[in-house]
Short mmCIF file of C-alpha atoms in Angstrom, two decimals:
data_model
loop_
_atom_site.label_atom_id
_atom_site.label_comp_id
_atom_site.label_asym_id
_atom_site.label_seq_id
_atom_site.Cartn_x
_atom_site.Cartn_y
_atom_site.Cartn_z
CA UNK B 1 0.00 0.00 0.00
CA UNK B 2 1.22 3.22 -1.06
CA UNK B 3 0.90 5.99 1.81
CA UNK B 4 1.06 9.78 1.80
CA UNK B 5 2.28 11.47 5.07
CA UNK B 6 1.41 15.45 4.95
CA UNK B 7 3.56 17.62 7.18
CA UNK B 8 2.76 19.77 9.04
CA UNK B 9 -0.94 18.35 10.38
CA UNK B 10 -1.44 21.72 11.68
CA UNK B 11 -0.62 25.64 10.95
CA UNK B 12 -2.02 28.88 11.82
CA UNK B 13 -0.17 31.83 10.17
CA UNK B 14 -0.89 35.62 10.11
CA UNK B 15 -2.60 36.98 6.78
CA UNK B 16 0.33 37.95 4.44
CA UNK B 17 2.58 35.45 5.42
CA UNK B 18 4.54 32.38 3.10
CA UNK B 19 4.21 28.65 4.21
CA UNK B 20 5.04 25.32 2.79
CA UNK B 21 3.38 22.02 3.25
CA UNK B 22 4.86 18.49 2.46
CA UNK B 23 3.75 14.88 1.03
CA UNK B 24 6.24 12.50 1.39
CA UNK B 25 6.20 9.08 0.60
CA UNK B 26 8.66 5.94 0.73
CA UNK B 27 6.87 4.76 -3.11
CA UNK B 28 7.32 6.71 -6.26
CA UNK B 29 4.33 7.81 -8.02
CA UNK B 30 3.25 8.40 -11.46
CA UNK B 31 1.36 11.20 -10.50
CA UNK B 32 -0.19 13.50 -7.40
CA UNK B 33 -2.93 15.31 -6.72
CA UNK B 34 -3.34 18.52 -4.52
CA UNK B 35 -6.73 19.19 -2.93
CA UNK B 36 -8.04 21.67 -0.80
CA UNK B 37 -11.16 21.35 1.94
CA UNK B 38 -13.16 23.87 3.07
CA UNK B 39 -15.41 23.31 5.75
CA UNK B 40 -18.68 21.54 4.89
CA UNK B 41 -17.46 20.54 1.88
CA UNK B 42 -15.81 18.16 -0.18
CA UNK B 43 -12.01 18.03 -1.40
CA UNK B 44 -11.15 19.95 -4.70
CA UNK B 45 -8.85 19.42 -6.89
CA UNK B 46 -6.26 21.95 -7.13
CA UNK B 47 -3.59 20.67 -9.36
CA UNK B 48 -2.15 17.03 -10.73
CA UNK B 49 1.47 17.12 -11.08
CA UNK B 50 2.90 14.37 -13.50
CA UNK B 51 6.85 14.59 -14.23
CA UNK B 52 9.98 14.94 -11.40
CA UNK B 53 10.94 18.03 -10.95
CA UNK B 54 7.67 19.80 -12.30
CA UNK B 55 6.29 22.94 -11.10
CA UNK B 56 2.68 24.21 -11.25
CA UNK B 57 1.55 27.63 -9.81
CA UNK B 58 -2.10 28.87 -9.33
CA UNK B 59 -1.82 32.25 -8.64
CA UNK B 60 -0.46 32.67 -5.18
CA UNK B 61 0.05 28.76 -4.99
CA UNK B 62 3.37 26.75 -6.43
CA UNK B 63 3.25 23.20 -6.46
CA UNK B 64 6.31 21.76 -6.92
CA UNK B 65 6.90 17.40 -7.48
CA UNK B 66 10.20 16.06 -6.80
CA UNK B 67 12.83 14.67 -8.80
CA UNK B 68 12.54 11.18 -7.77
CA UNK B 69 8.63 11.18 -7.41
CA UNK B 70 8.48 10.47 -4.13
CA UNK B 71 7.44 14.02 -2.86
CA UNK B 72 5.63 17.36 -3.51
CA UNK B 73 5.21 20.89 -1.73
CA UNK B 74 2.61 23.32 -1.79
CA UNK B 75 4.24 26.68 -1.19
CA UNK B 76 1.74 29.77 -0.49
CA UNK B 77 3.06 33.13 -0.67
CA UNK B 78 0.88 36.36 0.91
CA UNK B 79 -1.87 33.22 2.36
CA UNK B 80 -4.92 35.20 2.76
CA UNK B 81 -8.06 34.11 4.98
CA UNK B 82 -9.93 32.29 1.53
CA UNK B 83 -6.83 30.04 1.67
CA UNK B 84 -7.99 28.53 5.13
CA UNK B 85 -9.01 24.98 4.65
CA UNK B 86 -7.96 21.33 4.98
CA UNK B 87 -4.77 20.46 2.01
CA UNK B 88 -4.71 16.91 0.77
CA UNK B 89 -2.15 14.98 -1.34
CA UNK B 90 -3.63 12.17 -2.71
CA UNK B 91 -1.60 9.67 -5.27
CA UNK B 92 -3.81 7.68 -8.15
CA UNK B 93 -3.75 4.84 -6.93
CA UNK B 94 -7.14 4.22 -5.58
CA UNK B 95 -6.61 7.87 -4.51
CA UNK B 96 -4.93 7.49 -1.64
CA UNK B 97 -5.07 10.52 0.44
CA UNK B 98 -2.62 11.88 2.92
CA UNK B 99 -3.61 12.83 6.82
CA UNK B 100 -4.12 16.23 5.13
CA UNK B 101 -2.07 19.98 6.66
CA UNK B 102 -5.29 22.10 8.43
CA UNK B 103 -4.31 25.70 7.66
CA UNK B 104 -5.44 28.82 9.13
CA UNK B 105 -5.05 32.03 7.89
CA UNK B 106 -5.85 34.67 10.57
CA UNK B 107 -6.82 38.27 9.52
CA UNK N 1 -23.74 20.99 -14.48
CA UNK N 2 -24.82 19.32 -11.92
CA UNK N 3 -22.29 18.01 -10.17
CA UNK N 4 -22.19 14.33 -7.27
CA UNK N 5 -25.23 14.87 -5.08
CA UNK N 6 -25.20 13.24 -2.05
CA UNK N 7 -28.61 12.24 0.36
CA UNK N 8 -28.91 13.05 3.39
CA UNK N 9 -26.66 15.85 4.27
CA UNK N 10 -26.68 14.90 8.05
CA UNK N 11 -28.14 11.56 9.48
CA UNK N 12 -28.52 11.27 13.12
CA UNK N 13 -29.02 7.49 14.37
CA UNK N 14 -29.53 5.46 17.20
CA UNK N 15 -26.76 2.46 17.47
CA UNK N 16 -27.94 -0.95 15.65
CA UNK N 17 -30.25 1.34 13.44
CA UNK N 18 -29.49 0.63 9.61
CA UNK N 19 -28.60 3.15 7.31
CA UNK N 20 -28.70 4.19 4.27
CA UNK N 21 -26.37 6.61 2.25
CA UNK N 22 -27.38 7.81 -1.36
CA UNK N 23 -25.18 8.91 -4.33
CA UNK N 24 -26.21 10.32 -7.92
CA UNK N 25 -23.03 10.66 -9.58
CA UNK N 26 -21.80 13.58 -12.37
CA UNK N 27 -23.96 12.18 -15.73
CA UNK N 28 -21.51 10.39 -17.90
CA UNK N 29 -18.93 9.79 -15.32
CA UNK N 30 -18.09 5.77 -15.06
CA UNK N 31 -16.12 5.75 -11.74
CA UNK N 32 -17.83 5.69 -8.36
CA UNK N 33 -15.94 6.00 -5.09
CA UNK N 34 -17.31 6.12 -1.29
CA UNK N 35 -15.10 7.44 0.83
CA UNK N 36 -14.97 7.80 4.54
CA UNK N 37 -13.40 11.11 6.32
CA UNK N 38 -12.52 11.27 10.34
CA UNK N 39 -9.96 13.37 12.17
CA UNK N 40 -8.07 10.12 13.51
CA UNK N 41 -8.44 8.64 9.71
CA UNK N 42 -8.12 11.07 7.27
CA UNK N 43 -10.18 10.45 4.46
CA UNK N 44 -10.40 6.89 3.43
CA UNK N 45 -11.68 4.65 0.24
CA UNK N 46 -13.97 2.32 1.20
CA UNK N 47 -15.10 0.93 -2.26
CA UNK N 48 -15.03 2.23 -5.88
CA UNK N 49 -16.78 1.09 -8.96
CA UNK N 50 -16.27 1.28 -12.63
CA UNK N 51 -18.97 1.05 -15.25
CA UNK N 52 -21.01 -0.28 -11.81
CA UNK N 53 -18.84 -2.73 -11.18
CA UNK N 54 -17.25 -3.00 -7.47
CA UNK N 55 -13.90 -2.97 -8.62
CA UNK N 56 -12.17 -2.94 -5.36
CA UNK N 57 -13.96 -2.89 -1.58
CA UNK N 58 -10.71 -3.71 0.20
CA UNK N 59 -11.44 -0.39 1.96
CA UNK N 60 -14.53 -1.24 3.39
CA UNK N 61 -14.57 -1.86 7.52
CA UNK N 62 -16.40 -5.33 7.36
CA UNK N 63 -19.57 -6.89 6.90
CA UNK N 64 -21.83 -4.29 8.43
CA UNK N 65 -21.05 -2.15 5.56
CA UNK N 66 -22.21 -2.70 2.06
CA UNK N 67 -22.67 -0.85 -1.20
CA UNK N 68 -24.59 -1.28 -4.53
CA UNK N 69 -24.82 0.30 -8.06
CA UNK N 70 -27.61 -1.20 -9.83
CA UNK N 71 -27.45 1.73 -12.31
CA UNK N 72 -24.96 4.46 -13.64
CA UNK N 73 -26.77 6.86 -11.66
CA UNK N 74 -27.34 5.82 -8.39
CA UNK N 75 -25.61 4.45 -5.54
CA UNK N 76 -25.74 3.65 -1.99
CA UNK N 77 -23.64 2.51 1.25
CA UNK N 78 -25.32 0.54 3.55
CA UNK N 79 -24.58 -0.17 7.32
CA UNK N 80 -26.58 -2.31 9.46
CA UNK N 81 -26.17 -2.20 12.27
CA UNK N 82 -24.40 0.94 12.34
CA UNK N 83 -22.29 1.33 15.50
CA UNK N 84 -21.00 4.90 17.43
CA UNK N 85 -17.52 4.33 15.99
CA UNK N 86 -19.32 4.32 12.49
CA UNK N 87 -19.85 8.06 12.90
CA UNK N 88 -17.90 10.23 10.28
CA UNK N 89 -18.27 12.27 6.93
CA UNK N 90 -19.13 9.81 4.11
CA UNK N 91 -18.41 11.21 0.94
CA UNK N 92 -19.24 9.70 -2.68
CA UNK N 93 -17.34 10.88 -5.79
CA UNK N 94 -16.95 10.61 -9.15
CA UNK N 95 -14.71 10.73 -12.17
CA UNK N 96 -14.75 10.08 -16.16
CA UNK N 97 -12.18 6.98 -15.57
CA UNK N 98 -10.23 5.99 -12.31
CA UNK N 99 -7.54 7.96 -13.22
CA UNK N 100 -8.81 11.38 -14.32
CA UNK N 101 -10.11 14.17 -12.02
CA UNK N 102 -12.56 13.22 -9.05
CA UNK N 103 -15.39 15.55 -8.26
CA UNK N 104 -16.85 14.92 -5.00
CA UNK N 105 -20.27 15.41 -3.06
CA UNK N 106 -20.58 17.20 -0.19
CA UNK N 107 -20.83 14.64 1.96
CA UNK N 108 -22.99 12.88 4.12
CA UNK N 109 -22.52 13.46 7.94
CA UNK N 110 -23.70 10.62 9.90
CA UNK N 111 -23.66 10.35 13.74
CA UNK N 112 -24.61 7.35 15.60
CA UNK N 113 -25.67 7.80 19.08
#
């Protein structure tokens, strides 16, 4: 079984601020999936990153895969309240999800 | 569009009461998943189907939990008799194919008391 660890489970970060969340895995995958929560609601997909070493960005968000394809970050620059919510990795594998990183943006 | 509508929202039951989750997934989507979300757990796959076919329930808990697809545009999880530690956000999603984009409900919260 292929499993996705996030890191960190929790922040809480001032309005304007940068942060970085991880997925790491021991298993190389052929692809992963960022996905954002909001409360009430079901996951969302946010981006699908394919090839080592790839970077995506989505306005204010840069997803980044590794080389080896065992790992991605979600780096947030300027996080603003909207970006509060719950961020899962998930690999395609049956989707396996990560634990998720529960981020909160205070004004 | 419309997109995976899930019934009902919330679901309050009394422990050993069955119950009954309902999907209607995206029209023309042939993948079906039911998912379970907790704090402890995370978000987990309890069964998927393809062209409503159970393709893989190694995800689901154990007998007391069952699902069905007699059509490509309905679903539904069973659990009977449901138990406290059954209590959680089940969501149901679809996509075009297993590997392509999931769009999920908004889930069915479900205490058992």
């Amino acid at each position: 079984t292929q499993l996705l660890e996030q890191s960190p489970q929790f922040l809480s970060i001032q309005e304007g601020e940068n942060l970085t969340v991880y997925c790491n895995s021991s298993s190389v995958f052929s692809s992963l999936q960022w996905y954002r929560q909001e409360p009430g609601e079901g996951p969302v997909l946010l981006v699908t990153v394919v090839t080592g070493g790839e970077v995506k960005k989505l306005k204010r968000l840069t997803f980044q895969f590794g080389d080896a394809r065992k790992d991605s970050s979600l780096h947030i620059t300027a996080a603003q309240p909207g970006d509060t919510g719950l961020y899962l990795c998930a690999g395609p594998q049956k989707l396996v999800f990560g634990q998720g990183t529960r981020l909160t943006i205070n004004p | 569009d419309a997109g995976v509508i899930q019934s009902p929202r919330h679901e309050v039951t009394e422990m050993g009461q069955e119950v009954t989750l309902r999907c209607k997934p995206i029209s023309g989507h042939n993948s079906l998943f039911w998912y379970r979300q907790t704090m402890m757990r995370g978000l987990e796959l309890l069964i998927y189907f393809n062209n409503n076919v159970p393709i893989d329930d190694s995800g689901m808990p154990e007998d007391r939990f069952s699902a069905k697809m007699p059509n490509a545009s309905f679903s539904t999880l069973k659990i009977q008799p449901s138990e406290p530690r059954d209590s959680a956000v089940y969501f149901c999603a679809s996509s075009h194919t297993p590997g392509n984009t999931i769009y999920f409900g908004e889930g069915s919260w479900l205490t058992v008391v």
